[in-house]
Amino acid sequence: MQRPILEVKNLSTTFHTFRGVIHAVSGVSFHLNEGEILGIVGESGSGKTVANLSLLHLVEGGVVQADVMRYQDIDLSSLKEKEMEKLRGAEISMIFQDPMSSLNPLYTIGHQIEESLKLHTKLNRKERRARMIDLLSKVGISDPESRLKSYPFQYSGGMRQRIIIAIALAVNPKIIIADEPTTALDVTVQAQVLRLLTDLIHNESRSMILITHDLGVVSKTTDRVVVMYAGKAMESGITKDVIHEPMHPYTDGLLRSIPRFHENQERLYQIPGMVPRAYDLPKGCRFEPRCPKAQPICKNEEPPVRKMSNGREIACFFPISKG
Ligand SMILES: Nc1ncnc2c1ncn2[C@@H]1O[C@H](COP(=O)(O)OP(=O)(O)OP(=O)(O)O)[C@@H](O)[C@H]1O
Ligand SMILES: [Mg+2]
């Protein structure tokens, strides 16, 4: 089997605040294979953003530790800030969760894409222009030549998100990390933008981590998935397997609370209770207080990650089995 392009083992990120220590990410492992789309899914606050920002040295005020953080042959944890900056520009692009903050309202779209090209490529003026026009057409913006002269406010939300994707693609990165790239858009535009993004990844053999809280998005667009809960990876595996036969009670609960997965159910299931606070986590399994299958051991001990068949991994003492 091919070696993954990106590999993370036992990643933990903590913040020391006046309320106490916040364990935003606790011992999470995942990998990204070349050419695939990996989904990272979980409720708000589960550590999806922090885990990915940690890889790129973009966590402010947090302490990041990991046994392995590797991109190709590069050990990410040992990179100096200058080297990391270069890598972020050229090899791993991130589409940030707050799309509006990624564009500067004071400059034209053309100016903003060109700045990135100037910084990270050796293209001359004419080549940069050609590349920009090509990029805008690729992301489905008609009349790209005149559109380059527009300012962000002259674009609709969906178009702005296409521009952000164009900027992320401008330098030809090997990996794109897209953090909730479509959450701010309405449902039809969401589908179009997701489709565009996944086509661009597959057609140009890039790899992508797609962060989302939406299991519907995961099932439609990703090859593999990691399900996070309160800073931990609860379950991971091939998306189809995880969606069709969830093994972790948390994944099962998440799936049962989505209308389209259980259309003939009278009332939608809701996982009881609340997500624990990040500075006050249960001692054993973090899902134990809400888990329908919990036993005494779950309260006292953290379940180790178990490797199952077909690359599935699961952190649960009592996984669901269909057999
Ligand atoms: N700079 C920070 N200082 C202190 N705590 C932080 C900081 N950044 C994130 N956290 C905390 O870390 C935890 C994980 O946050 P994170 O943003 O990764 O969640 P998320 O899964 O991306 O959620 P969402 O779906 O809302 O984007 C949360 O409890 C959050 O409050
Ligand atoms: Mg987030």
Short mmCIF file of N, CA and C and ligand atoms in Angstrom, two decimals, residues 13-17 20 22-25 40-53 59-62 97 179-180 211-213 228 230-231 275-279, ligand 1:
data_model
loop_
_atom_site.label_atom_id
_atom_site.label_comp_id
_atom_site.label_asym_id
_atom_site.label_seq_id
_atom_site.Cartn_x
_atom_site.Cartn_y
_atom_site.Cartn_z
N THR A 13 -3.61 19.12 21.41
CA THR A 13 -3.44 20.57 21.49
C THR A 13 -4.20 21.08 22.70
N THR A 14 -3.50 21.79 23.57
CA THR A 14 -4.13 22.31 24.78
C THR A 14 -3.97 23.83 24.86
N PHE A 15 -4.95 24.45 25.49
CA PHE A 15 -4.87 25.89 25.76
C PHE A 15 -4.91 26.09 27.26
N HIS A 16 -4.03 26.92 27.75
CA HIS A 16 -4.05 27.20 29.18
C HIS A 16 -4.77 28.52 29.39
N THR A 17 -5.95 28.45 29.99
CA THR A 17 -6.76 29.67 30.15
C THR A 17 -7.06 29.88 31.63
N GLY A 20 -8.93 27.15 33.27
CA GLY A 20 -8.25 25.87 33.40
C GLY A 20 -7.69 25.44 32.06
N ILE A 22 -7.71 23.67 28.61
CA ILE A 22 -8.67 23.21 27.61
C ILE A 22 -7.99 22.19 26.71
N HIS A 23 -8.53 20.97 26.76
CA HIS A 23 -7.98 19.92 25.88
C HIS A 23 -8.78 19.95 24.58
N ALA A 24 -8.35 20.78 23.67
CA ALA A 24 -9.11 20.95 22.42
C ALA A 24 -8.98 19.72 21.53
N VAL A 25 -7.79 19.15 21.51
CA VAL A 25 -7.54 17.93 20.74
C VAL A 25 -6.74 17.00 21.64
N ILE A 40 -13.49 15.25 8.02
CA ILE A 40 -13.40 15.29 9.48
C ILE A 40 -14.71 15.89 9.95
N VAL A 41 -15.47 15.08 10.68
CA VAL A 41 -16.82 15.50 11.04
C VAL A 41 -16.98 15.48 12.56
N GLY A 42 -17.82 16.37 13.06
CA GLY A 42 -18.06 16.40 14.50
C GLY A 42 -18.85 17.65 14.84
N GLU A 43 -19.47 17.64 16.03
CA GLU A 43 -20.26 18.79 16.44
C GLU A 43 -19.35 19.98 16.72
N SER A 44 -19.96 21.12 16.88
CA SER A 44 -19.21 22.34 17.18
C SER A 44 -18.36 22.14 18.44
N GLY A 45 -17.11 22.56 18.37
CA GLY A 45 -16.23 22.46 19.52
C GLY A 45 -15.51 21.14 19.66
N SER A 46 -15.67 20.23 18.68
CA SER A 46 -15.05 18.91 18.82
C SER A 46 -13.56 18.92 18.49
N GLY A 47 -13.04 20.03 18.00
CA GLY A 47 -11.59 20.12 17.78
C GLY A 47 -11.17 19.98 16.32
N LYS A 48 -12.12 20.04 15.42
CA LYS A 48 -11.80 19.85 14.00
C LYS A 48 -10.86 20.94 13.49
N THR A 49 -11.22 22.18 13.77
CA THR A 49 -10.39 23.29 13.27
C THR A 49 -9.03 23.31 13.95
N VAL A 50 -9.05 23.18 15.28
CA VAL A 50 -7.78 23.25 16.01
C VAL A 50 -6.82 22.14 15.56
N ALA A 51 -7.33 20.95 15.32
CA ALA A 51 -6.46 19.85 14.88
C ALA A 51 -5.74 20.22 13.58
N ASN A 52 -6.48 20.79 12.66
CA ASN A 52 -5.87 21.12 11.36
C ASN A 52 -4.98 22.35 11.42
N LEU A 53 -5.39 23.34 12.22
CA LEU A 53 -4.53 24.51 12.38
C LEU A 53 -3.21 24.10 13.04
N VAL A 59 -2.03 27.61 15.29
CA VAL A 59 -2.77 27.74 16.55
C VAL A 59 -2.11 28.81 17.40
N GLU A 60 -2.89 29.79 17.77
CA GLU A 60 -2.29 30.85 18.59
C GLU A 60 -2.55 30.57 20.05
N GLY A 61 -1.48 30.58 20.83
CA GLY A 61 -1.62 30.41 22.26
C GLY A 61 -1.87 28.98 22.70
N GLY A 62 -1.72 28.02 21.83
CA GLY A 62 -1.93 26.62 22.20
C GLY A 62 -0.63 25.86 22.23
N GLN A 97 -12.39 28.77 7.87
CA GLN A 97 -13.80 28.61 8.21
C GLN A 97 -14.62 29.88 7.98
N ASP A 179 -12.04 24.12 5.54
CA ASP A 179 -12.74 24.12 6.82
C ASP A 179 -14.15 24.67 6.63
N GLU A 180 -15.14 23.82 6.66
CA GLU A 180 -16.54 24.22 6.46
C GLU A 180 -16.67 25.16 5.25
N ILE A 211 -13.42 19.59 6.32
CA ILE A 211 -13.94 19.68 7.69
C ILE A 211 -15.39 20.11 7.63
N THR A 212 -16.26 19.39 8.32
CA THR A 212 -17.68 19.74 8.27
C THR A 212 -18.40 19.18 9.50
N HIS A 213 -19.57 19.75 9.81
CA HIS A 213 -20.38 19.14 10.87
C HIS A 213 -21.52 18.34 10.24
N MET A 228 -15.14 13.02 15.03
CA MET A 228 -14.55 13.55 16.27
C MET A 228 -15.62 13.91 17.28
N ALA A 230 -15.59 15.85 21.24
CA ALA A 230 -14.90 16.44 22.40
C ALA A 230 -13.38 16.23 22.35
N GLY A 231 -12.79 16.48 21.19
CA GLY A 231 -11.33 16.43 21.06
C GLY A 231 -10.74 15.08 20.77
N VAL A 275 -22.79 18.19 24.84
CA VAL A 275 -21.35 18.01 24.66
C VAL A 275 -20.65 18.50 25.93
N PRO A 276 -19.69 17.74 26.48
CA PRO A 276 -19.04 18.21 27.71
C PRO A 276 -18.22 19.47 27.45
N ARG A 277 -18.02 20.25 28.50
CA ARG A 277 -17.21 21.46 28.33
C ARG A 277 -15.74 21.07 28.23
N ALA A 278 -15.01 21.80 27.40
CA ALA A 278 -13.64 21.40 27.07
C ALA A 278 -12.70 21.46 28.28
N TYR A 279 -13.07 22.24 29.31
CA TYR A 279 -12.19 22.31 30.48
C TYR A 279 -12.69 21.42 31.61
N1 LIG B 1 -7.44 30.06 20.95
C1 LIG B 1 -8.17 29.30 21.76
N2 LIG B 1 -8.09 29.45 23.09
C2 LIG B 1 -8.80 28.67 23.93
N3 LIG B 1 -9.64 27.69 23.52
C3 LIG B 1 -9.75 27.49 22.20
C4 LIG B 1 -9.04 28.29 21.24
N4 LIG B 1 -9.35 27.85 20.00
C5 LIG B 1 -10.24 26.85 20.17
N5 LIG B 1 -10.48 26.62 21.49
C6 LIG B 1 -11.38 25.60 22.05
O1 LIG B 1 -10.98 24.35 21.55
C7 LIG B 1 -12.11 23.51 21.30
C8 LIG B 1 -12.11 23.03 19.88
O2 LIG B 1 -12.36 24.13 19.00
P1 LIG B 1 -12.45 24.00 17.43
O3 LIG B 1 -12.53 25.37 16.90
O4 LIG B 1 -11.35 23.15 16.90
O5 LIG B 1 -13.84 23.24 17.22
P2 LIG B 1 -14.55 22.85 15.85
O6 LIG B 1 -14.77 21.37 15.87
O7 LIG B 1 -13.79 23.39 14.71
O8 LIG B 1 -15.96 23.57 16.03
P3 LIG B 1 -16.88 24.34 14.94
O9 LIG B 1 -17.67 23.26 14.25
O10 LIG B 1 -17.74 25.22 15.78
O11 LIG B 1 -15.99 25.09 14.02
C9 LIG B 1 -13.33 24.35 21.69
O12 LIG B 1 -13.71 24.02 22.98
C10 LIG B 1 -12.82 25.76 21.61
O13 LIG B 1 -13.53 26.60 22.46
#
